[in-house]
């Protein structure tokens, strides 16, 4: 015979199971589309660059800017845009990176910034289940927060209070047209793209899951330095020690 205590435990277990079965489903998680670019400035005339795109924690595209050719890493990653649109996007990225490198070199020379150094950029948008979104563009230098773009205000914000960061902030904010364009890309274009990628890559994204920590494959970046991880919705700059560039302080 079963004791009353044993029966009570069984009843409690069944009640708990019933409660679990009737609980409402968890809301879908927020999804982030993030573009990463890492630039190693060896000197004024030599720069190495690597880029990649991630939907959530799933790497979807890569960019080797010796050619600036977009590589599709998922079978559905080319959907959502026509071949002509992808071609135009490659050209836009090429022009942007050329201008980025030229501007960084010019500022480095004007402000006496020594070579070599590394910049890391993380830009994109986060789409929430209620339909709201958040655009972002964070730039780090040698593994430290440096400057960020406030997509709501349409202005650059210095993350350090030193002379160089403040100078870069003022210089970037002077170009109102570029700020308006970037604001539109982060708040409108990016959101449209993330909806398209989520539609085509839904099964892959569900398998991957929206984990809060993602380690990036460091073999992408010449065995020297790499962006180490992303945590939550804020970029956390880090380094993987391999063969450091001369003169670059590696932070572990």
Short mmCIF file of C-alpha atoms in Angstrom, two decimals:
data_model
loop_
_atom_site.label_atom_id
_atom_site.label_comp_id
_atom_site.label_asym_id
_atom_site.label_seq_id
_atom_site.Cartn_x
_atom_site.Cartn_y
_atom_site.Cartn_z
CA UNK A 1 0.00 0.00 0.00
CA UNK A 2 1.17 3.52 -0.74
CA UNK A 3 1.47 5.93 2.12
CA UNK A 4 -0.50 9.21 2.16
CA UNK A 5 2.79 11.06 1.88
CA UNK A 6 3.71 9.14 -1.27
CA UNK A 7 0.31 9.84 -2.83
CA UNK A 8 0.61 13.52 -1.94
CA UNK A 9 3.98 13.72 -3.66
CA UNK A 10 2.58 12.10 -6.80
CA UNK A 11 -0.37 14.49 -6.76
CA UNK A 12 1.92 17.47 -6.35
CA UNK A 13 4.06 16.28 -9.24
CA UNK A 14 1.05 15.85 -11.53
CA UNK A 15 -0.25 19.27 -10.54
CA UNK A 16 3.11 20.84 -11.29
CA UNK A 17 3.26 19.06 -14.65
CA UNK A 18 -0.22 20.25 -15.49
CA UNK A 19 0.74 23.80 -14.60
CA UNK A 20 3.83 23.54 -16.80
CA UNK A 21 1.82 22.22 -19.74
CA UNK A 22 -0.71 25.02 -19.53
CA UNK A 23 1.86 27.80 -19.07
CA UNK A 24 1.86 30.37 -21.89
CA UNK A 25 4.70 30.01 -24.42
CA UNK A 26 7.77 32.14 -23.95
CA UNK A 27 7.87 35.25 -26.14
CA UNK A 28 10.26 35.12 -29.10
CA UNK A 29 13.68 36.59 -28.30
CA UNK A 30 15.05 39.79 -29.73
CA UNK A 31 17.17 39.28 -32.84
CA UNK A 32 20.30 41.23 -33.73
CA UNK A 33 21.91 41.79 -37.11
CA UNK A 34 25.50 42.81 -36.50
CA UNK A 35 28.23 43.72 -38.97
CA UNK A 36 31.80 43.54 -37.69
CA UNK A 37 34.89 45.00 -39.30
CA UNK A 38 38.40 44.79 -37.92
CA UNK A 39 41.19 46.93 -39.40
CA UNK A 40 44.89 46.61 -38.66
CA UNK A 41 46.71 49.84 -39.56
CA UNK A 42 50.36 48.85 -40.02
CA UNK A 43 51.36 52.29 -41.32
CA UNK A 44 49.93 55.07 -43.49
CA UNK A 45 50.00 52.92 -46.63
CA UNK A 46 49.30 49.39 -45.33
CA UNK A 47 46.01 48.26 -43.80
CA UNK A 48 44.51 44.79 -43.42
CA UNK A 49 40.77 44.42 -42.99
CA UNK A 50 38.31 41.60 -42.37
CA UNK A 51 34.54 41.73 -41.99
CA UNK A 52 31.65 39.46 -41.14
CA UNK A 53 27.91 39.58 -40.51
CA UNK A 54 26.01 37.74 -37.79
CA UNK A 55 22.29 37.14 -37.45
CA UNK A 56 21.93 36.51 -33.74
CA UNK A 57 24.96 34.30 -33.11
CA UNK A 58 24.91 32.77 -36.59
CA UNK A 59 27.64 33.89 -38.99
CA UNK A 60 25.93 34.57 -42.30
CA UNK A 61 28.37 36.54 -44.46
CA UNK A 62 32.07 37.33 -44.56
CA UNK A 63 34.09 39.97 -46.34
CA UNK A 64 37.73 39.76 -47.35
CA UNK A 65 38.56 43.28 -48.36
CA UNK A 66 41.49 42.42 -50.51
CA UNK A 67 38.65 42.13 -53.04
CA UNK A 68 35.69 43.40 -50.95
CA UNK A 69 33.70 40.41 -52.19
CA UNK A 70 30.79 39.31 -49.99
CA UNK A 71 30.83 35.58 -49.25
CA UNK A 72 27.59 33.80 -48.37
CA UNK A 73 28.03 31.36 -45.50
CA UNK A 74 24.43 30.10 -45.26
CA UNK A 75 22.37 28.55 -48.10
CA UNK A 76 19.70 31.23 -47.66
CA UNK A 77 22.06 34.18 -47.05
CA UNK A 78 21.77 35.49 -50.61
CA UNK A 79 17.98 35.67 -50.53
CA UNK A 80 16.21 38.93 -49.87
CA UNK A 81 18.31 40.96 -52.33
CA UNK A 82 18.71 40.64 -56.09
CA UNK A 83 22.18 39.96 -57.59
CA UNK A 84 22.27 43.61 -58.72
CA UNK A 85 21.48 44.80 -55.19
CA UNK A 86 24.28 42.63 -53.76
CA UNK A 87 26.64 44.06 -56.36
CA UNK A 88 25.63 47.60 -55.42
CA UNK A 89 26.09 46.75 -51.74
CA UNK A 90 29.62 45.46 -52.37
CA UNK A 91 30.44 48.70 -54.14
CA UNK A 92 28.98 50.75 -51.29
CA UNK A 93 31.02 48.79 -48.73
CA UNK A 94 34.15 49.27 -50.82
CA UNK A 95 33.66 53.05 -50.93
CA UNK A 96 32.82 53.20 -47.23
CA UNK A 97 35.90 51.23 -46.15
CA UNK A 98 38.15 53.26 -48.44
CA UNK A 99 36.82 56.47 -46.88
CA UNK A 100 37.02 54.99 -43.36
CA UNK A 101 40.68 54.02 -43.77
CA UNK A 102 41.56 57.35 -45.37
CA UNK A 103 39.86 59.29 -42.56
CA UNK A 104 41.49 57.20 -39.82
CA UNK A 105 44.95 57.64 -41.35
CA UNK A 106 44.42 61.37 -41.76
CA UNK A 107 43.33 61.78 -38.13
CA UNK A 108 46.19 59.57 -36.90
CA UNK A 109 48.73 61.75 -38.71
CA UNK A 110 47.15 65.03 -37.61
CA UNK A 111 46.92 63.96 -33.97
CA UNK A 112 50.26 62.13 -33.77
CA UNK A 113 48.76 58.66 -33.27
CA UNK A 114 51.53 56.06 -33.51
CA UNK A 115 51.39 52.98 -35.72
CA UNK A 116 50.50 50.14 -35.68
CA UNK A 117 47.04 50.13 -34.14
CA UNK A 118 43.79 48.20 -34.56
CA UNK A 119 40.22 49.47 -34.91
CA UNK A 120 37.12 47.32 -34.41
CA UNK A 121 33.66 48.31 -35.55
CA UNK A 122 30.31 46.76 -34.63
CA UNK A 123 27.21 48.17 -36.30
CA UNK A 124 23.70 46.98 -36.92
CA UNK A 125 20.32 46.80 -35.26
CA UNK A 126 18.34 44.83 -32.72
CA UNK A 127 14.68 43.97 -33.42
CA UNK A 128 12.46 43.34 -30.39
CA UNK A 129 9.33 41.12 -30.31
CA UNK A 130 7.06 44.17 -29.90
CA UNK A 131 8.31 45.59 -33.21
CA UNK A 132 10.58 48.28 -31.76
CA UNK A 133 14.24 48.37 -32.73
CA UNK A 134 17.58 49.82 -31.70
CA UNK A 135 20.38 50.80 -34.07
CA UNK A 136 24.00 50.93 -32.97
CA UNK A 137 27.53 51.59 -34.19
CA UNK A 138 30.38 51.12 -31.70
CA UNK A 139 34.04 51.63 -32.57
CA UNK A 140 36.94 50.45 -30.45
CA UNK A 141 40.66 51.15 -30.73
CA UNK A 142 43.19 48.59 -29.51
CA UNK A 143 40.50 46.75 -27.56
CA UNK A 144 39.03 49.77 -25.76
CA UNK A 145 35.72 51.59 -26.29
CA UNK A 146 36.45 54.73 -28.30
CA UNK A 147 33.37 56.27 -29.93
CA UNK A 148 29.72 55.31 -30.59
CA UNK A 149 26.92 56.57 -32.78
CA UNK A 150 23.63 57.45 -31.09
CA UNK A 151 21.14 56.33 -33.74
CA UNK A 152 18.23 58.15 -32.07
CA UNK A 153 19.94 61.53 -31.73
CA UNK A 154 21.96 61.10 -34.92
CA UNK A 155 25.21 62.10 -33.19
CA UNK A 156 28.57 60.55 -32.32
CA UNK A 157 29.41 60.17 -28.63
CA UNK A 158 32.97 59.88 -27.27
CA UNK A 159 33.54 56.86 -24.99
CA UNK A 160 36.80 58.25 -23.72
CA UNK A 161 37.52 61.75 -22.43
CA UNK A 162 40.96 62.10 -23.96
CA UNK A 163 41.87 64.65 -26.61
CA UNK A 164 41.81 62.19 -29.52
CA UNK A 165 38.32 60.81 -28.83
CA UNK A 166 36.87 64.31 -28.38
CA UNK A 167 38.52 65.49 -31.59
CA UNK A 168 37.12 62.53 -33.56
CA UNK A 169 33.66 63.13 -32.11
CA UNK A 170 33.66 66.78 -33.20
CA UNK A 171 35.00 65.95 -36.63
CA UNK A 172 32.42 63.23 -37.31
CA UNK A 173 29.52 65.31 -35.98
CA UNK A 174 30.50 68.14 -38.31
CA UNK A 175 29.40 65.98 -41.28
CA UNK A 176 25.63 66.24 -40.87
CA UNK A 177 24.84 64.51 -44.16
CA UNK A 178 26.81 61.39 -43.27
CA UNK A 179 25.11 61.25 -39.86
CA UNK A 180 21.64 61.43 -41.42
CA UNK A 181 22.54 58.66 -43.88
CA UNK A 182 23.94 56.44 -41.12
CA UNK A 183 20.86 57.06 -38.98
CA UNK A 184 18.61 55.94 -41.86
CA UNK A 185 20.72 52.83 -42.49
CA UNK A 186 20.64 51.74 -38.84
CA UNK A 187 17.00 52.55 -38.10
CA UNK A 188 15.31 51.68 -41.41
CA UNK A 189 17.46 49.72 -43.87
CA UNK A 190 18.92 47.41 -41.22
CA UNK A 191 15.49 46.66 -39.74
CA UNK A 192 14.10 45.75 -43.17
CA UNK A 193 17.06 43.46 -43.81
CA UNK A 194 16.82 41.72 -40.44
CA UNK A 195 13.15 40.92 -41.11
CA UNK A 196 14.07 39.43 -44.47
CA UNK A 197 16.96 37.36 -43.07
CA UNK A 198 14.83 36.10 -40.17
CA UNK A 199 12.18 34.98 -42.65
CA UNK A 200 14.62 33.01 -44.82
CA UNK A 201 16.89 31.80 -42.03
CA UNK A 202 14.28 31.03 -39.38
CA UNK A 203 15.14 27.34 -39.05
CA UNK A 204 18.89 27.97 -38.86
CA UNK A 205 18.37 30.70 -36.29
CA UNK A 206 16.15 28.49 -34.14
CA UNK A 207 18.77 25.74 -34.18
CA UNK A 208 21.53 28.15 -33.27
CA UNK A 209 19.55 29.93 -30.55
CA UNK A 210 20.04 33.42 -29.25
CA UNK A 211 22.87 32.79 -26.77
CA UNK A 212 24.30 35.75 -24.91
CA UNK A 213 27.95 34.89 -25.62
CA UNK A 214 29.52 34.15 -28.96
CA UNK A 215 33.13 33.35 -29.72
CA UNK A 216 34.34 34.40 -33.13
CA UNK A 217 36.65 32.27 -35.27
CA UNK A 218 40.06 33.89 -35.02
CA UNK A 219 41.47 32.12 -38.05
CA UNK A 220 39.74 34.83 -40.07
CA UNK A 221 42.26 37.47 -39.08
CA UNK A 222 45.74 36.45 -40.16
CA UNK A 223 46.64 34.70 -36.88
CA UNK A 224 47.50 38.00 -35.22
CA UNK A 225 44.63 39.64 -33.41
CA UNK A 226 40.90 39.19 -33.37
CA UNK A 227 37.70 40.40 -31.81
CA UNK A 228 37.14 37.94 -28.99
CA UNK A 229 33.48 37.99 -28.05
CA UNK A 230 30.14 39.70 -28.08
CA UNK A 231 27.99 39.75 -24.99
CA UNK A 232 24.33 40.68 -24.97
CA UNK A 233 23.60 43.78 -27.02
CA UNK A 234 26.78 45.64 -26.10
CA UNK A 235 30.06 44.98 -27.80
CA UNK A 236 32.76 43.84 -25.38
CA UNK A 237 36.16 44.28 -26.99
CA UNK A 238 38.72 41.61 -26.30
CA UNK A 239 41.82 40.04 -27.74
CA UNK A 240 43.05 36.56 -28.34
CA UNK A 241 46.80 36.39 -27.84
CA UNK A 242 48.50 34.77 -30.81
CA UNK A 243 51.30 36.71 -32.50
CA UNK A 244 50.82 40.35 -31.46
CA UNK A 245 51.68 43.21 -33.72
CA UNK A 246 54.83 45.09 -32.68
CA UNK A 247 53.92 48.05 -30.52
CA UNK A 248 50.28 47.04 -29.94
CA UNK A 249 49.42 46.46 -26.29
CA UNK A 250 47.40 43.24 -26.02
CA UNK A 251 44.77 43.16 -23.26
CA UNK A 252 43.79 39.68 -22.10
#
